[in-house]
Short mmCIF file of C-alpha atoms in Angstrom, two decimals:
data_model
loop_
_atom_site.label_atom_id
_atom_site.label_comp_id
_atom_site.label_asym_id
_atom_site.label_seq_id
_atom_site.Cartn_x
_atom_site.Cartn_y
_atom_site.Cartn_z
CA UNK A 1 12.27 14.11 -3.39
CA UNK A 2 12.23 12.57 -6.21
CA UNK A 3 14.30 9.75 -5.08
CA UNK A 4 11.63 9.42 -2.15
CA UNK A 5 8.55 8.99 -4.30
CA UNK A 6 10.83 6.45 -7.23
CA UNK A 7 11.79 3.91 -4.23
CA UNK A 8 8.25 5.00 -2.44
CA UNK A 9 6.14 3.59 -5.61
CA UNK A 10 8.80 0.94 -6.52
CA UNK A 11 7.60 -0.17 -2.64
CA UNK A 12 3.88 0.12 -3.18
CA UNK A 13 3.65 -1.50 -6.80
CA UNK A 14 5.56 -4.59 -5.38
CA UNK A 15 3.59 -4.84 -2.32
CA UNK A 16 0.26 -4.42 -5.20
CA UNK A 17 1.44 -7.17 -7.20
CA UNK A 18 1.27 -9.85 -4.15
CA UNK A 19 -0.77 -13.09 -4.30
CA UNK A 20 -2.75 -13.87 -1.82
CA UNK A 21 -0.61 -15.97 0.01
CA UNK A 22 2.27 -14.59 -0.65
CA UNK A 23 1.16 -12.57 3.18
CA UNK A 24 1.54 -15.18 5.00
CA UNK A 25 4.77 -15.49 3.85
CA UNK A 26 7.88 -14.51 6.52
CA UNK A 27 9.59 -11.58 5.45
CA UNK A 28 12.31 -9.91 6.21
CA UNK A 29 11.97 -8.52 9.75
CA UNK A 30 12.41 -10.62 12.03
CA UNK A 31 8.96 -12.04 13.64
CA UNK A 32 6.82 -10.74 10.97
CA UNK A 33 5.16 -11.97 7.95
CA UNK A 34 5.03 -10.07 4.70
CA UNK A 35 1.18 -8.92 6.19
CA UNK A 36 2.99 -7.64 9.29
CA UNK A 37 4.86 -5.85 7.33
CA UNK A 38 3.06 -4.30 5.28
CA UNK A 39 1.10 -3.47 7.97
CA UNK A 40 3.89 -1.50 8.89
CA UNK A 41 4.04 0.11 5.88
CA UNK A 42 0.57 1.61 6.74
CA UNK A 43 2.00 3.11 10.01
CA UNK A 44 5.58 4.45 8.19
CA UNK A 45 2.91 6.28 5.49
CA UNK A 46 0.65 7.67 8.21
CA UNK A 47 3.97 8.94 10.10
CA UNK A 48 5.25 10.83 6.69
CA UNK A 49 1.87 12.80 6.92
CA UNK A 50 2.06 13.76 10.41
CA UNK A 51 5.48 14.85 9.73
CA UNK A 52 4.96 16.71 6.79
CA UNK A 53 2.31 19.08 8.59
CA UNK A 54 4.32 19.52 11.92
CA UNK A 55 5.63 22.55 10.94
CA UNK A 56 9.21 23.38 13.13
CA UNK A 57 10.69 26.78 13.86
CA UNK A 58 13.97 25.71 15.49
CA UNK A 59 17.22 25.24 13.86
CA UNK A 60 17.30 21.55 12.20
CA UNK A 61 18.94 19.44 15.21
CA UNK A 62 19.88 16.30 12.52
CA UNK A 63 19.78 15.50 8.89
CA UNK A 64 19.18 12.71 6.61
CA UNK A 65 21.74 10.66 8.28
CA UNK A 66 21.90 11.36 12.08
CA UNK A 67 18.15 11.28 12.00
CA UNK A 68 19.13 7.31 12.55
CA UNK A 69 19.72 6.21 16.01
CA UNK A 70 21.39 3.34 16.23
CA UNK A 71 20.95 0.30 18.83
CA UNK A 72 22.69 -2.62 20.59
CA UNK A 73 19.95 -4.92 19.77
CA UNK A 74 18.16 -6.52 16.98
CA UNK A 75 14.51 -6.21 16.72
CA UNK A 76 12.47 -9.61 17.79
CA UNK A 77 9.21 -9.17 17.05
CA UNK A 78 8.38 -9.15 20.91
CA UNK A 79 8.41 -5.19 21.77
CA UNK A 80 4.89 -4.30 22.54
CA UNK A 81 4.39 -1.83 19.14
CA UNK A 82 5.74 -4.64 17.02
CA UNK A 83 3.52 -7.11 18.57
CA UNK A 84 0.77 -4.23 18.26
CA UNK A 85 1.31 -4.51 14.69
CA UNK A 86 1.19 -8.30 14.50
CA UNK A 87 -2.68 -8.07 15.85
CA UNK A 88 -3.59 -4.95 13.15
CA UNK A 89 -2.69 -7.43 10.74
CA UNK A 90 -4.36 -9.84 11.96
CA UNK A 91 -7.06 -7.90 12.42
CA UNK A 92 -7.53 -7.57 8.27
CA UNK A 93 -8.10 -10.54 7.59
CA UNK A 94 -8.12 -10.26 3.87
CA UNK A 95 -4.76 -9.60 2.37
CA UNK A 96 -7.14 -7.06 -0.47
CA UNK A 97 -8.09 -4.79 2.66
CA UNK A 98 -4.99 -4.62 3.84
CA UNK A 99 -3.33 -3.43 0.46
CA UNK A 100 -6.39 -1.10 -0.05
CA UNK A 101 -5.75 0.51 3.23
CA UNK A 102 -1.60 1.11 1.90
CA UNK A 103 -2.54 1.99 -1.35
CA UNK A 104 -5.17 4.63 0.06
CA UNK A 105 -2.70 6.62 2.92
CA UNK A 106 0.79 5.47 0.79
CA UNK A 107 -1.02 7.58 -2.38
CA UNK A 108 -1.51 10.12 0.17
CA UNK A 109 2.14 10.11 1.83
CA UNK A 110 3.63 10.08 -2.14
CA UNK A 111 1.50 12.96 -2.83
CA UNK A 112 2.08 15.14 0.07
CA UNK A 113 5.76 14.77 -0.01
CA UNK A 114 5.78 15.89 -4.48
CA UNK A 115 3.93 19.15 -3.15
CA UNK A 116 6.39 19.37 0.16
CA UNK A 117 8.94 22.39 0.31
CA UNK A 118 11.80 20.66 0.33
CA UNK A 119 13.80 23.37 2.49
CA UNK A 120 10.78 23.46 4.95
CA UNK A 121 11.71 22.65 8.78
CA UNK A 122 9.40 20.09 9.98
CA UNK A 123 9.67 17.77 13.46
CA UNK A 124 9.39 14.32 14.77
CA UNK A 125 11.02 12.49 17.93
CA UNK A 126 11.99 15.52 19.27
CA UNK A 127 14.26 16.44 16.18
CA UNK A 128 13.91 19.10 13.89
CA UNK A 129 14.68 19.03 10.29
CA UNK A 130 14.50 19.87 6.71
CA UNK A 131 11.13 18.25 4.33
CA UNK A 132 14.37 17.17 2.37
CA UNK A 133 16.42 15.69 4.84
CA UNK A 134 13.26 14.20 5.85
CA UNK A 135 12.14 11.97 3.00
CA UNK A 136 15.93 11.61 2.13
CA UNK A 137 15.91 9.62 5.47
CA UNK A 138 12.97 7.51 4.36
CA UNK A 139 14.43 6.32 0.98
CA UNK A 140 16.72 3.63 3.50
CA UNK A 141 13.32 3.05 4.86
CA UNK A 142 11.47 2.45 1.72
CA UNK A 143 14.96 0.63 0.54
CA UNK A 144 15.48 -1.85 3.21
CA UNK A 145 11.56 -2.48 3.89
CA UNK A 146 11.70 -3.47 0.04
CA UNK A 147 14.28 -5.56 0.50
CA UNK A 148 12.37 -7.39 3.88
CA UNK A 149 9.51 -7.85 1.21
CA UNK A 150 11.35 -9.97 -1.43
CA UNK A 151 13.60 -11.70 1.35
CA UNK A 152 11.48 -14.71 0.74
CA UNK A 153 9.85 -13.81 -2.09
CA UNK A 154 12.34 -14.42 -5.18
CA UNK A 155 9.76 -13.36 -7.71
CA UNK A 156 8.65 -9.95 -6.27
CA UNK A 157 10.79 -7.29 -8.35
CA UNK A 158 13.31 -5.57 -5.48
CA UNK A 159 14.26 -1.71 -5.02
CA UNK A 160 15.37 0.40 -7.61
CA UNK A 161 19.26 0.75 -8.42
CA UNK A 162 19.37 4.22 -7.54
CA UNK A 163 17.57 3.87 -3.94
CA UNK A 164 19.84 1.10 -3.06
CA UNK A 165 22.77 3.08 -4.34
CA UNK A 166 22.11 6.11 -1.87
CA UNK A 167 20.68 3.70 0.97
CA UNK A 168 24.22 2.26 0.76
CA UNK A 169 25.39 5.60 1.20
CA UNK A 170 23.56 6.56 4.10
CA UNK A 171 24.26 3.39 6.42
CA UNK A 172 28.06 3.95 5.37
CA UNK A 173 27.83 7.15 7.03
CA UNK A 174 26.50 5.90 9.98
CA UNK A 175 28.77 3.51 10.29
CA UNK A 176 31.78 6.18 9.57
CA UNK A 177 33.35 3.74 7.22
CA UNK A 178 32.60 2.32 3.68
CA UNK A 179 31.68 -0.75 2.98
CA UNK A 180 34.31 -3.61 0.49
CA UNK A 181 33.30 -2.09 -2.57
CA UNK A 182 33.21 -5.94 -3.74
CA UNK A 183 30.04 -5.98 -2.14
CA UNK A 184 27.04 -5.47 -3.77
CA UNK A 185 24.74 -2.88 -2.56
CA UNK A 186 21.77 -5.29 -1.38
CA UNK A 187 24.87 -7.36 0.03
CA UNK A 188 25.96 -4.07 2.00
CA UNK A 189 22.54 -3.29 3.22
CA UNK A 190 21.39 -6.51 4.43
CA UNK A 191 25.14 -7.39 6.02
CA UNK A 192 25.09 -4.30 7.59
CA UNK A 193 21.99 -3.71 9.05
CA UNK A 194 21.71 -7.76 10.26
CA UNK A 195 19.63 -9.19 7.61
CA UNK A 196 22.12 -11.28 7.09
CA UNK A 197 25.19 -12.81 8.62
CA UNK A 198 28.27 -12.54 6.68
CA UNK A 199 30.56 -15.02 5.53
CA UNK A 200 33.60 -15.63 6.64
CA UNK A 201 35.38 -14.15 3.92
CA UNK A 202 33.11 -11.39 3.87
CA UNK A 203 33.95 -10.57 7.49
CA UNK A 204 37.74 -11.24 6.77
CA UNK A 205 36.28 -8.03 3.59
CA UNK A 206 34.99 -5.90 6.59
CA UNK A 207 37.99 -6.21 8.96
CA UNK A 208 37.43 -4.11 11.69
CA UNK A 209 34.52 -2.40 10.09
CA UNK A 210 32.91 -5.77 11.50
CA UNK A 211 32.94 -4.77 15.06
CA UNK A 212 30.28 -2.47 14.62
CA UNK A 213 27.82 -4.35 12.78
CA UNK A 214 24.79 -4.57 12.68
CA UNK A 215 23.82 -1.30 12.83
CA UNK A 216 20.18 -1.59 14.35
CA UNK A 217 18.52 1.21 13.20
CA UNK A 218 15.59 3.07 14.89
#
């Protein structure tokens, strides 16, 4: 729960500190500008609010790791939902309106997470899981998108070290194998999810694991 709040607060603070021109820079998400990514974060915050008020009576069907599905195609930005995000982001016209909306909805999502019972069960995407597992899964979401945010903005602060480490652990569990110890947490996440291509030397270190990459999470 604390790590969710820490990661989410850091990401929102990074967005709040952006200059207007930064919103027109490319993000680490293929086909999306920074403004599109920030708009996606607004939708993410809404999803958190919706899920936390959607109780479930059944036994959990997934946990923080199995919550994630792994696809075989990296997003290109052409998916209908991705394209909708781009149109929504453009409709804000002024970056200040977008950051205000993220702060408004994002703060509410953060407060809801702090007040939620980690042992309670909630439903989302036709799955049941505990609040604790749901919020832990979102640490990976926030961390990856924080890396996407700063992909072409080197002066913007990155995600917290604790979030990077926990996200790496989850990604290794999803992969079913650890990344080389020589990889930083950031490199493991970027290479593991296809956000950066490994160098020849890194491919050699990855060994058989490279056959499973990239892990396209959804």
